[in-house]
Amino acid sequence: MLAEKERYAVWQTMQELHAQGLIYLKSGNISERTASGHVAIKPSGASYERMEVEDIVIVDLQGQVVDGQLKPSSETPMHTLIYRECPEVNAVVHTHAPHALVLASLGLEIPFFCNENLLVGGPVPVTEYACAGTEAIGQAVLRALFGPPRVKAALIRNHGAISVGATLEEATLAAQAVEVLARAYHAALQIGEPTVLTEAQIEELCAVYS
């Protein structure tokens, strides 16, 4: 089986995020760049409860299947575009996490208002709308991630959230942080206007955790 290590890592991460409620039903998708330069990605329409490691599909950077019996995720064009355009990115995590989806549907970015913003590299922007399953949504994601400022995560308008990283662990942590931020920011909005940190406060915070 090709890319067994990366296949297992993608499968294991999906099980963890499914248990945490960040991905559910058949939504969301995770991928990792393989040592050979291909991409290990979730199969399309697969149930997390019944998915096996060997179900993970290997595609090339154009989205063509290299190894695997199932069809790759419908969001493969978005993933492969990111890998083609960003050689420093080795993992992509796309969730439909509930609180992130709420803010994405409202078109609300998450400002830099607490420590957890450090895990995503700043505020969490919202992409412009693009149809799911198209390369256009990948283009929208790239514009949001590369800002400025450049960040590790974004909300996908009317769709969910996406995070990237040099490693799968980094992208996963950013995905988890987005949902923590979205939940806290959404709750704060129910009470009043959350206080956003100033540039000076952000610089001080970054210096402490650098």
Coordinates of N, CA and C in Angstrom, one line a residue:
M1 N 0.9 -1.2 0.0 CA 0.0 0.0 0.0 C 0.9 1.2 0.0
L2 N 0.7 2.1 -1.0 CA 1.5 3.3 -1.1 C 1.2 4.3 0.1
A3 N 2.2 5.0 0.5 CA 2.1 6.1 1.5 C 1.3 5.6 2.8
E4 N 1.7 4.4 3.3 CA 1.0 3.9 4.4 C 1.1 4.8 5.6
K5 N 2.2 5.4 5.9 CA 2.4 6.3 7.0 C 1.4 7.5 6.9
E6 N 1.4 8.1 5.8 CA 0.5 9.3 5.6 C -1.0 8.9 5.6
R7 N -1.3 7.7 5.0 CA -2.7 7.3 5.1 C -3.1 7.1 6.5
Y8 N -2.3 6.4 7.3 CA -2.7 6.2 8.7 C -2.8 7.5 9.4
A9 N -1.9 8.5 9.2 CA -2.0 9.8 9.9 C -3.3 10.5 9.6
V10 N -3.7 10.5 8.3 CA -4.9 11.1 7.9 C -6.1 10.4 8.5
W11 N -6.1 9.1 8.5 CA -7.2 8.4 9.1 C -7.3 8.6 10.6
Q12 N -6.2 8.6 11.3 CA -6.2 8.8 12.7 C -6.6 10.2 13.1
T13 N -6.2 11.2 12.3 CA -6.6 12.5 12.6 C -8.1 12.7 12.4
M14 N -8.7 12.1 11.4 CA -10.1 12.1 11.2 C -10.9 11.5 12.3
Q15 N -10.4 10.4 12.8 CA -11.0 9.8 14.0 C -11.0 10.7 15.2
E16 N -9.9 11.4 15.4 CA -9.8 12.3 16.5 C -10.8 13.5 16.4
L17 N -10.8 14.1 15.2 CA -11.6 15.3 15.0 C -13.1 14.9 15.0
H18 N -13.4 13.7 14.5 CA -14.8 13.2 14.6 C -15.2 13.0 16.0
A19 N -14.4 12.5 16.8 CA -14.7 12.3 18.3 C -14.9 13.6 18.9
Q20 N -14.2 14.7 18.5 CA -14.3 16.0 19.1 C -15.5 16.8 18.5
G21 N -16.1 16.2 17.5 CA -17.3 16.9 16.9 C -17.0 18.0 15.9
L22 N -15.7 18.0 15.4 CA -15.4 19.0 14.4 C -15.7 18.6 13.0
I23 N -15.7 17.3 12.8 CA -16.2 16.7 11.5 C -17.3 15.7 11.9
Y24 N -18.3 15.5 11.1 CA -19.4 14.6 11.4 C -20.1 14.2 10.2
L25 N -21.1 13.2 10.3 CA -21.8 12.7 9.1 C -20.7 12.3 8.1
K26 N -20.8 12.9 6.9 CA -19.7 12.6 5.9 C -19.0 13.9 5.5
S27 N -19.1 14.9 6.3 CA -18.6 16.2 6.0 C -17.2 16.4 6.4
G28 N -16.5 17.4 5.8 CA -15.1 17.7 6.1 C -14.2 16.8 5.4
N29 N -12.9 17.2 5.3 CA -11.9 16.3 4.7 C -10.5 16.8 5.1
I30 N -9.6 15.8 5.2 CA -8.3 16.1 5.6 C -7.3 15.5 4.6
S31 N -6.2 16.1 4.4 CA -5.2 15.6 3.5 C -3.8 15.9 4.0
E32 N -2.8 15.1 3.5 CA -1.4 15.3 3.9 C -0.6 15.0 2.7
R33 N 0.4 15.8 2.4 CA 1.4 15.6 1.4 C 2.2 14.4 1.7
T34 N 2.5 13.5 0.8 CA 3.2 12.3 1.0 C 4.7 12.6 0.7
A35 N 5.6 11.6 1.1 CA 7.0 11.7 0.9 C 7.3 11.8 -0.6
S36 N 6.5 11.1 -1.4 CA 6.7 11.1 -2.8 C 6.1 12.3 -3.6
G37 N 5.5 13.2 -2.8 CA 4.9 14.4 -3.5 C 3.5 14.3 -3.9
H38 N 2.9 13.2 -3.6 CA 1.5 13.0 -3.8 C 0.7 13.5 -2.6
V39 N -0.6 13.2 -2.6 CA -1.5 13.7 -1.5 C -2.4 12.5 -1.0
A40 N -2.4 12.3 0.3 CA -3.3 11.3 0.9 C -4.5 12.1 1.4
I41 N -5.7 11.7 0.9 CA -6.9 12.4 1.2 C -8.1 11.5 1.5
K42 N -9.0 12.0 2.2 CA -10.2 11.3 2.6 C -11.0 10.9 1.3
P43 N -11.6 9.8 1.3 CA -12.5 9.4 0.1 C -13.8 10.2 0.2
S44 N -14.4 10.3 -1.0 CA -15.7 11.0 -1.1 C -16.8 10.2 -0.5
G45 N -17.7 10.9 0.3 CA -18.9 10.3 0.8 C -18.7 9.2 1.8
A46 N -17.5 9.1 2.4 CA -17.3 8.0 3.3 C -17.7 8.3 4.7
S47 N -18.2 7.3 5.4 CA -18.6 7.4 6.8 C -17.4 7.3 7.7
Y48 N -17.2 8.2 8.6 CA -16.1 8.1 9.5 C -16.1 6.9 10.4
E49 N -17.3 6.4 10.8 CA -17.4 5.3 11.6 C -16.9 4.0 10.9
R50 N -17.1 3.9 9.6 CA -16.8 2.7 8.9 C -15.5 2.8 8.0
M51 N -14.9 3.9 8.1 CA -13.7 4.1 7.2 C -12.5 3.3 7.7
E52 N -11.7 2.8 6.8 CA -10.5 2.0 7.2 C -9.3 2.8 6.6
V53 N -8.1 2.5 7.1 CA -6.9 3.2 6.6 C -6.8 3.0 5.1
E54 N -7.0 1.8 4.6 CA -6.8 1.6 3.2 C -7.8 2.3 2.3
D55 N -8.9 2.9 2.9 CA -9.8 3.7 2.2 C -9.3 5.1 1.8
I56 N -8.3 5.5 2.5 CA -7.7 6.8 2.1 C -7.1 6.7 0.7
V57 N -7.3 7.8 -0.1 CA -7.0 7.8 -1.5 C -5.7 8.6 -1.7
I58 N -4.8 8.1 -2.6 CA -3.6 8.8 -3.0 C -3.9 9.4 -4.3
V59 N -3.7 10.8 -4.4 CA -3.8 11.5 -5.7 C -2.6 12.2 -6.0
D60 N -2.4 12.6 -7.3 CA -1.3 13.5 -7.6 C -1.7 14.9 -7.4
L61 N -0.9 15.9 -7.7 CA -1.2 17.3 -7.5 C -2.2 17.9 -8.5
Q62 N -2.6 17.1 -9.5 CA -3.7 17.4 -10.4 C -5.0 16.8 -10.0
G63 N -5.0 16.0 -8.9 CA -6.2 15.4 -8.4 C -6.5 14.0 -9.0
Q64 N -5.5 13.5 -9.8 CA -5.8 12.2 -10.4 C -5.4 11.1 -9.4
V65 N -6.2 10.0 -9.4 CA -5.9 8.9 -8.4 C -4.7 8.2 -8.8
V66 N -3.8 8.0 -7.8 CA -2.6 7.2 -8.0 C -2.7 5.9 -7.4
D67 N -3.4 5.8 -6.3 CA -3.6 4.5 -5.6 C -4.9 4.7 -4.7
G68 N -5.7 3.6 -4.7 CA -6.9 3.6 -3.9 C -8.1 3.1 -4.7
Q69 N -9.1 2.5 -4.0 CA -10.2 1.9 -4.7 C -11.4 2.9 -4.7
L70 N -11.4 3.9 -3.9 CA -12.5 4.8 -3.8 C -12.3 6.2 -4.5
K71 N -13.3 6.9 -4.7 CA -13.2 8.2 -5.3 C -12.7 9.2 -4.3
P72 N -11.8 10.1 -4.6 CA -11.3 11.0 -3.6 C -12.3 12.1 -3.3
S73 N -12.1 12.8 -2.2 CA -13.0 13.8 -1.7 C -13.4 14.8 -2.8
S74 N -14.7 15.3 -2.7 CA -15.1 16.2 -3.7 C -14.4 17.6 -3.6
E75 N -13.7 17.8 -2.5 CA -12.9 19.0 -2.3 C -11.4 18.8 -2.7
T76 N -11.1 17.7 -3.4 CA -9.8 17.5 -3.8 C -9.2 18.7 -4.6
P77 N -10.0 19.3 -5.5 CA -9.5 20.5 -6.3 C -9.0 21.6 -5.3
M78 N -9.6 21.8 -4.2 CA -9.2 22.8 -3.3 C -7.9 22.4 -2.6
H79 N -7.8 21.2 -2.2 CA -6.6 20.7 -1.5 C -5.4 20.7 -2.4
T80 N -5.6 20.2 -3.6 CA -4.4 20.1 -4.5 C -4.0 21.5 -5.0
L81 N -4.9 22.4 -5.2 CA -4.5 23.8 -5.5 C -3.6 24.4 -4.4
I82 N -4.0 24.2 -3.2 CA -3.2 24.7 -2.1 C -1.8 24.1 -2.1
Y83 N -1.7 22.8 -2.3 CA -0.4 22.1 -2.4 C 0.5 22.6 -3.5
R84 N -0.2 22.8 -4.7 CA 0.6 23.3 -5.8 C 1.1 24.7 -5.6
E85 N 0.3 25.6 -5.0 CA 0.7 27.0 -4.8 C 1.5 27.2 -3.6
C86 N 1.5 26.3 -2.6 CA 2.2 26.6 -1.4 C 3.1 25.4 -1.0
P87 N 4.3 25.3 -1.5 CA 5.1 24.2 -1.3 C 5.5 24.0 0.2
E88 N 5.3 25.0 1.0 CA 5.6 24.9 2.4 C 4.4 24.3 3.2
V89 N 3.3 24.1 2.6 CA 2.1 23.5 3.2 C 2.2 22.0 3.0
N90 N 2.1 21.2 4.0 CA 2.1 19.8 3.9 C 0.9 19.1 4.5
A91 N -0.1 19.9 5.0 CA -1.3 19.3 5.5 C -2.5 20.3 5.4
V92 N -3.7 19.8 5.1 CA -4.8 20.7 5.0 C -6.0 20.0 5.8
V93 N -6.6 20.8 6.6 CA -7.7 20.3 7.4 C -9.0 21.1 7.2
H94 N -10.0 20.5 6.6 CA -11.2 21.3 6.3 C -12.4 20.6 7.2
T95 N -13.0 21.5 8.0 CA -14.1 21.0 8.9 C -15.4 21.8 8.6
H96 N -16.4 21.2 9.1 CA -17.7 21.9 9.2 C -18.1 22.0 10.6
A97 N -17.1 22.4 11.4 CA -17.3 22.5 12.9 C -18.4 23.5 13.1
P98 N -19.4 23.2 14.0 CA -20.6 24.0 14.2 C -20.5 25.5 14.4
H99 N -19.6 25.9 15.3 CA -19.5 27.3 15.6 C -18.8 28.1 14.5
A100 N -17.8 27.4 13.9 CA -17.2 28.0 12.8 C -18.2 28.2 11.6
L101 N -19.0 27.2 11.4 CA -20.0 27.3 10.4 C -21.0 28.4 10.6
V102 N -21.4 28.6 11.9 CA -22.3 29.7 12.2 C -21.7 31.1 11.7
L103 N -20.4 31.3 12.1 CA -19.8 32.6 11.8 C -19.5 32.7 10.3
A104 N -19.2 31.5 9.6 CA -19.0 31.5 8.2 C -20.2 31.9 7.4
S105 N -21.4 31.4 8.0 CA -22.7 31.7 7.3 C -23.1 33.1 7.5
L106 N -22.6 33.7 8.6 CA -22.9 35.2 8.8 C -21.9 36.1 8.2
G107 N -20.8 35.5 7.6 CA -19.8 36.3 7.0 C -19.0 37.1 8.0
L108 N -18.8 36.6 9.3 CA -18.1 37.3 10.3 C -16.7 36.7 10.5
E109 N -15.7 37.5 10.3 CA -14.3 37.0 10.6 C -14.2 37.1 12.2
I110 N -13.2 36.3 12.6 CA -12.9 36.3 14.1 C -11.7 37.2 14.3
P111 N -11.8 38.3 15.0 CA -10.7 39.2 15.2 C -9.7 38.6 16.2
F112 N -8.6 39.3 16.3 CA -7.6 38.9 17.3 C -8.1 39.4 18.7
F113 N -8.7 38.5 19.5 CA -9.2 39.0 20.8 C -8.8 38.1 21.9
C114 N -8.0 37.1 21.7 CA -7.5 36.3 22.9 C -6.3 35.5 22.5
N115 N -5.7 34.8 23.4 CA -4.4 34.0 23.2 C -4.5 33.0 22.1
E116 N -5.7 32.4 22.0 CA -5.9 31.3 21.0 C -5.7 31.7 19.6
N117 N -5.8 33.0 19.3 CA -5.5 33.6 18.0 C -4.1 33.3 17.6
L118 N -3.2 33.2 18.6 CA -1.8 32.9 18.2 C -1.6 31.6 17.5
L119 N -2.5 30.6 17.8 CA -2.4 29.3 17.2 C -2.8 29.3 15.7
V120 N -3.5 30.3 15.3 CA -3.8 30.4 13.8 C -3.0 31.6 13.2
G121 N -2.2 32.3 14.0 CA -1.3 33.3 13.4 C -2.0 34.7 13.3
G122 N -3.1 34.9 13.9 CA -3.8 36.2 13.8 C -5.3 36.1 13.8
P123 N -6.0 37.0 13.2 CA -7.4 36.9 13.1 C -7.8 35.8 12.1
V124 N -9.0 35.4 12.1 CA -9.5 34.3 11.2 C -10.4 35.0 10.2
P125 N -9.9 35.2 8.9 CA -10.7 35.9 7.9 C -11.8 35.0 7.3
V126 N -12.7 35.6 6.6 CA -13.7 34.8 5.9 C -13.5 35.0 4.4
T127 N -13.6 33.9 3.7 CA -13.4 33.9 2.2 C -14.7 34.5 1.6
E128 N -14.5 35.0 0.4 CA -15.7 35.3 -0.4 C -16.4 33.9 -0.8
Y129 N -17.6 34.0 -1.2 CA -18.4 32.8 -1.5 C -17.9 32.2 -2.8
A130 N -17.7 30.8 -2.8 CA -17.4 30.1 -4.0 C -18.1 28.7 -3.9
C131 N -18.4 28.1 -5.0 CA -19.1 26.8 -4.9 C -18.2 25.7 -4.4
A132 N -18.8 24.9 -3.5 CA -18.0 23.8 -3.0 C -17.6 22.8 -4.1
G133 N -16.5 22.2 -3.9 CA -16.0 21.2 -4.9 C -15.4 21.8 -6.2
T134 N -15.1 23.1 -6.2 CA -14.5 23.7 -7.3 C -13.1 24.3 -7.0
E135 N -12.3 24.5 -8.0 CA -11.0 25.1 -7.7 C -11.2 26.6 -7.3
A136 N -12.3 27.2 -7.6 CA -12.6 28.6 -7.3 C -12.6 28.7 -5.7
I137 N -13.1 27.7 -5.0 CA -13.1 27.8 -3.6 C -11.7 27.7 -3.1
G138 N -10.8 27.0 -3.7 CA -9.4 27.0 -3.4 C -8.8 28.3 -3.6
Q139 N -9.1 29.0 -4.7 CA -8.6 30.3 -4.9 C -9.0 31.3 -3.8
A140 N -10.3 31.2 -3.4 CA -10.8 32.1 -2.4 C -10.1 31.8 -1.1
V141 N -9.8 30.6 -0.8 CA -9.1 30.2 0.4 C -7.7 30.8 0.4
L142 N -7.0 30.6 -0.7 CA -5.6 31.2 -0.8 C -5.6 32.7 -0.6
R143 N -6.6 33.4 -1.1 CA -6.6 34.8 -0.9 C -6.8 35.2 0.5
A144 N -7.7 34.4 1.2 CA -7.9 34.7 2.6 C -6.7 34.3 3.5
L145 N -6.1 33.2 3.2 CA -4.9 32.8 4.0 C -3.7 33.7 3.9
F146 N -3.5 34.2 2.7 CA -2.3 35.0 2.4 C -2.5 36.5 2.6
G147 N -3.7 36.8 2.9 CA -4.0 38.2 3.4 C -3.5 39.3 2.6
P148 N -2.8 40.3 3.2 CA -2.3 40.2 4.6 C -3.3 40.4 5.7
P149 N -3.0 39.9 6.9 CA -1.8 39.2 7.2 C -1.9 37.7 6.8
R150 N -0.8 37.0 6.7 CA -0.8 35.6 6.4 C -1.1 34.8 7.6
V151 N -2.1 33.9 7.5 CA -2.6 33.2 8.7 C -2.7 31.7 8.3
K152 N -2.9 30.9 9.3 CA -3.0 29.4 9.1 C -4.4 28.9 8.9
A153 N -5.4 29.8 9.1 CA -6.8 29.3 9.0 C -7.7 30.4 8.5
A154 N -8.8 29.9 8.0 CA -9.9 30.8 7.5 C -11.2 30.2 7.6
L155 N -12.3 31.0 7.7 CA -13.6 30.5 7.6 C -14.0 30.5 6.1
I156 N -14.7 29.5 5.6 CA -15.1 29.4 4.2 C -16.6 29.8 4.2
R157 N -16.9 30.9 3.5 CA -18.2 31.5 3.5 C -19.3 30.5 3.2
N158 N -20.3 30.4 4.1 CA -21.4 29.5 4.0 C -21.0 28.0 3.9
H159 N -19.9 27.7 4.5 CA -19.3 26.3 4.2 C -18.7 25.7 5.5
G160 N -17.7 26.4 6.1 CA -17.0 25.8 7.2 C -15.7 26.5 7.5
A161 N -14.7 25.7 7.8 CA -13.4 26.3 8.1 C -12.3 25.4 7.4
I162 N -11.1 26.1 7.3 CA -10.0 25.4 6.7 C -8.7 25.8 7.4
S163 N -7.8 24.9 7.6 CA -6.5 25.3 8.2 C -5.4 24.5 7.5
V164 N -4.2 25.1 7.5 CA -3.1 24.5 6.8 C -1.9 24.5 7.8
G165 N -0.9 23.7 7.5 CA 0.3 23.7 8.3 C 1.5 23.0 7.6
A166 N 2.6 23.2 8.2 CA 3.8 22.5 7.7 C 3.7 21.0 8.0
T167 N 3.0 20.7 9.1 CA 2.7 19.3 9.5 C 1.2 19.1 9.7
L168 N 0.8 17.9 9.7 CA -0.6 17.6 10.0 C -0.9 18.0 11.4
E169 N 0.0 17.9 12.3 CA -0.3 18.3 13.7 C -0.5 19.8 13.8
E170 N 0.2 20.6 13.1 CA 0.1 22.0 13.1 C -1.3 22.4 12.5
A171 N -1.6 21.8 11.4 CA -2.9 22.1 10.7 C -4.1 21.7 11.6
T172 N -3.9 20.6 12.3 CA -5.0 20.1 13.2 C -5.2 21.0 14.4
L173 N -4.1 21.4 15.0 CA -4.2 22.3 16.1 C -4.8 23.6 15.7
A174 N -4.5 24.1 14.5 CA -5.2 25.3 14.0 C -6.7 25.1 13.8
A175 N -7.0 24.0 13.3 CA -8.5 23.7 13.1 C -9.2 23.6 14.5
Q176 N -8.6 23.0 15.5 CA -9.2 23.0 16.8 C -9.3 24.4 17.4
A177 N -8.2 25.2 17.2 CA -8.2 26.5 17.7 C -9.3 27.4 17.1
V178 N -9.6 27.2 15.8 CA -10.6 27.9 15.1 C -12.0 27.7 15.8
E179 N -12.3 26.5 16.1 CA -13.6 26.2 16.7 C -13.7 26.7 18.1
V180 N -12.6 26.7 18.9 CA -12.5 27.3 20.2 C -12.8 28.8 20.1
L181 N -12.1 29.4 19.1 CA -12.3 30.9 18.9 C -13.7 31.2 18.4
A182 N -14.2 30.4 17.5 CA -15.6 30.7 17.0 C -16.6 30.5 18.1
R183 N -16.5 29.5 18.9 CA -17.4 29.3 20.0 C -17.4 30.5 21.0
A184 N -16.2 30.9 21.4 CA -16.0 32.0 22.3 C -16.5 33.3 21.8
Y185 N -16.2 33.6 20.5 CA -16.5 34.8 19.9 C -18.0 34.9 19.7
H186 N -18.6 33.8 19.2 CA -20.1 33.8 19.0 C -20.8 34.0 20.4
A187 N -20.3 33.3 21.4 CA -20.9 33.5 22.7 C -20.8 34.9 23.2
A188 N -19.6 35.5 23.0 CA -19.4 36.9 23.5 C -20.3 37.9 22.7
L189 N -20.6 37.6 21.5 CA -21.5 38.5 20.7 C -22.9 38.5 21.2
Q190 N -23.3 37.4 21.9 CA -24.7 37.3 22.4 C -24.8 38.3 23.6
I191 N -23.7 38.7 24.2 CA -23.8 39.5 25.4 C -23.4 41.0 25.1
G192 N -22.5 41.2 24.2 CA -22.0 42.5 23.9 C -21.0 42.5 22.8
E193 N -20.2 43.5 22.7 CA -19.2 43.7 21.7 C -17.8 43.2 22.3
P194 N -17.3 42.1 21.8 CA -16.0 41.7 22.4 C -14.9 42.7 22.2
T195 N -14.0 42.8 23.1 CA -12.9 43.7 23.0 C -11.8 43.1 22.2
V196 N -11.4 43.8 21.1 CA -10.3 43.3 20.2 C -9.0 43.9 20.7
L197 N -8.0 43.0 20.7 CA -6.7 43.5 21.1 C -6.1 44.5 20.2
T198 N -5.4 45.5 20.7 CA -4.7 46.5 19.9 C -3.4 45.9 19.3
E199 N -2.8 46.6 18.3 CA -1.6 46.1 17.7 C -0.5 46.0 18.8
A200 N -0.4 47.0 19.7 CA 0.6 46.9 20.8 C 0.4 45.7 21.7
Q201 N -0.9 45.5 22.0 CA -1.2 44.3 22.9 C -0.9 43.0 22.2
I202 N -1.1 42.9 20.9 CA -0.8 41.7 20.1 C 0.7 41.5 20.1
E203 N 1.5 42.6 19.8 CA 2.9 42.5 19.8 C 3.5 42.0 21.1
E204 N 2.9 42.5 22.2 CA 3.4 42.1 23.5 C 3.1 40.6 23.8
L205 N 1.9 40.2 23.4 CA 1.5 38.8 23.5 C 2.4 37.9 22.7
C206 N 2.6 38.3 21.5 CA 3.5 37.5 20.6 C 4.9 37.4 21.2
A207 N 5.4 38.4 21.8 CA 6.7 38.4 22.4 C 6.8 37.4 23.6
V208 N 5.7 37.4 24.3 CA 5.7 36.5 25.5 C 5.7 35.0 25.1
Y209 N 5.0 34.7 24.0 CA 4.9 33.3 23.5 C 5.8 32.9 22.4
S210 N 6.7 33.8 22.0 CA 7.7 33.5 20.9 C 8.8 32.6 21.4

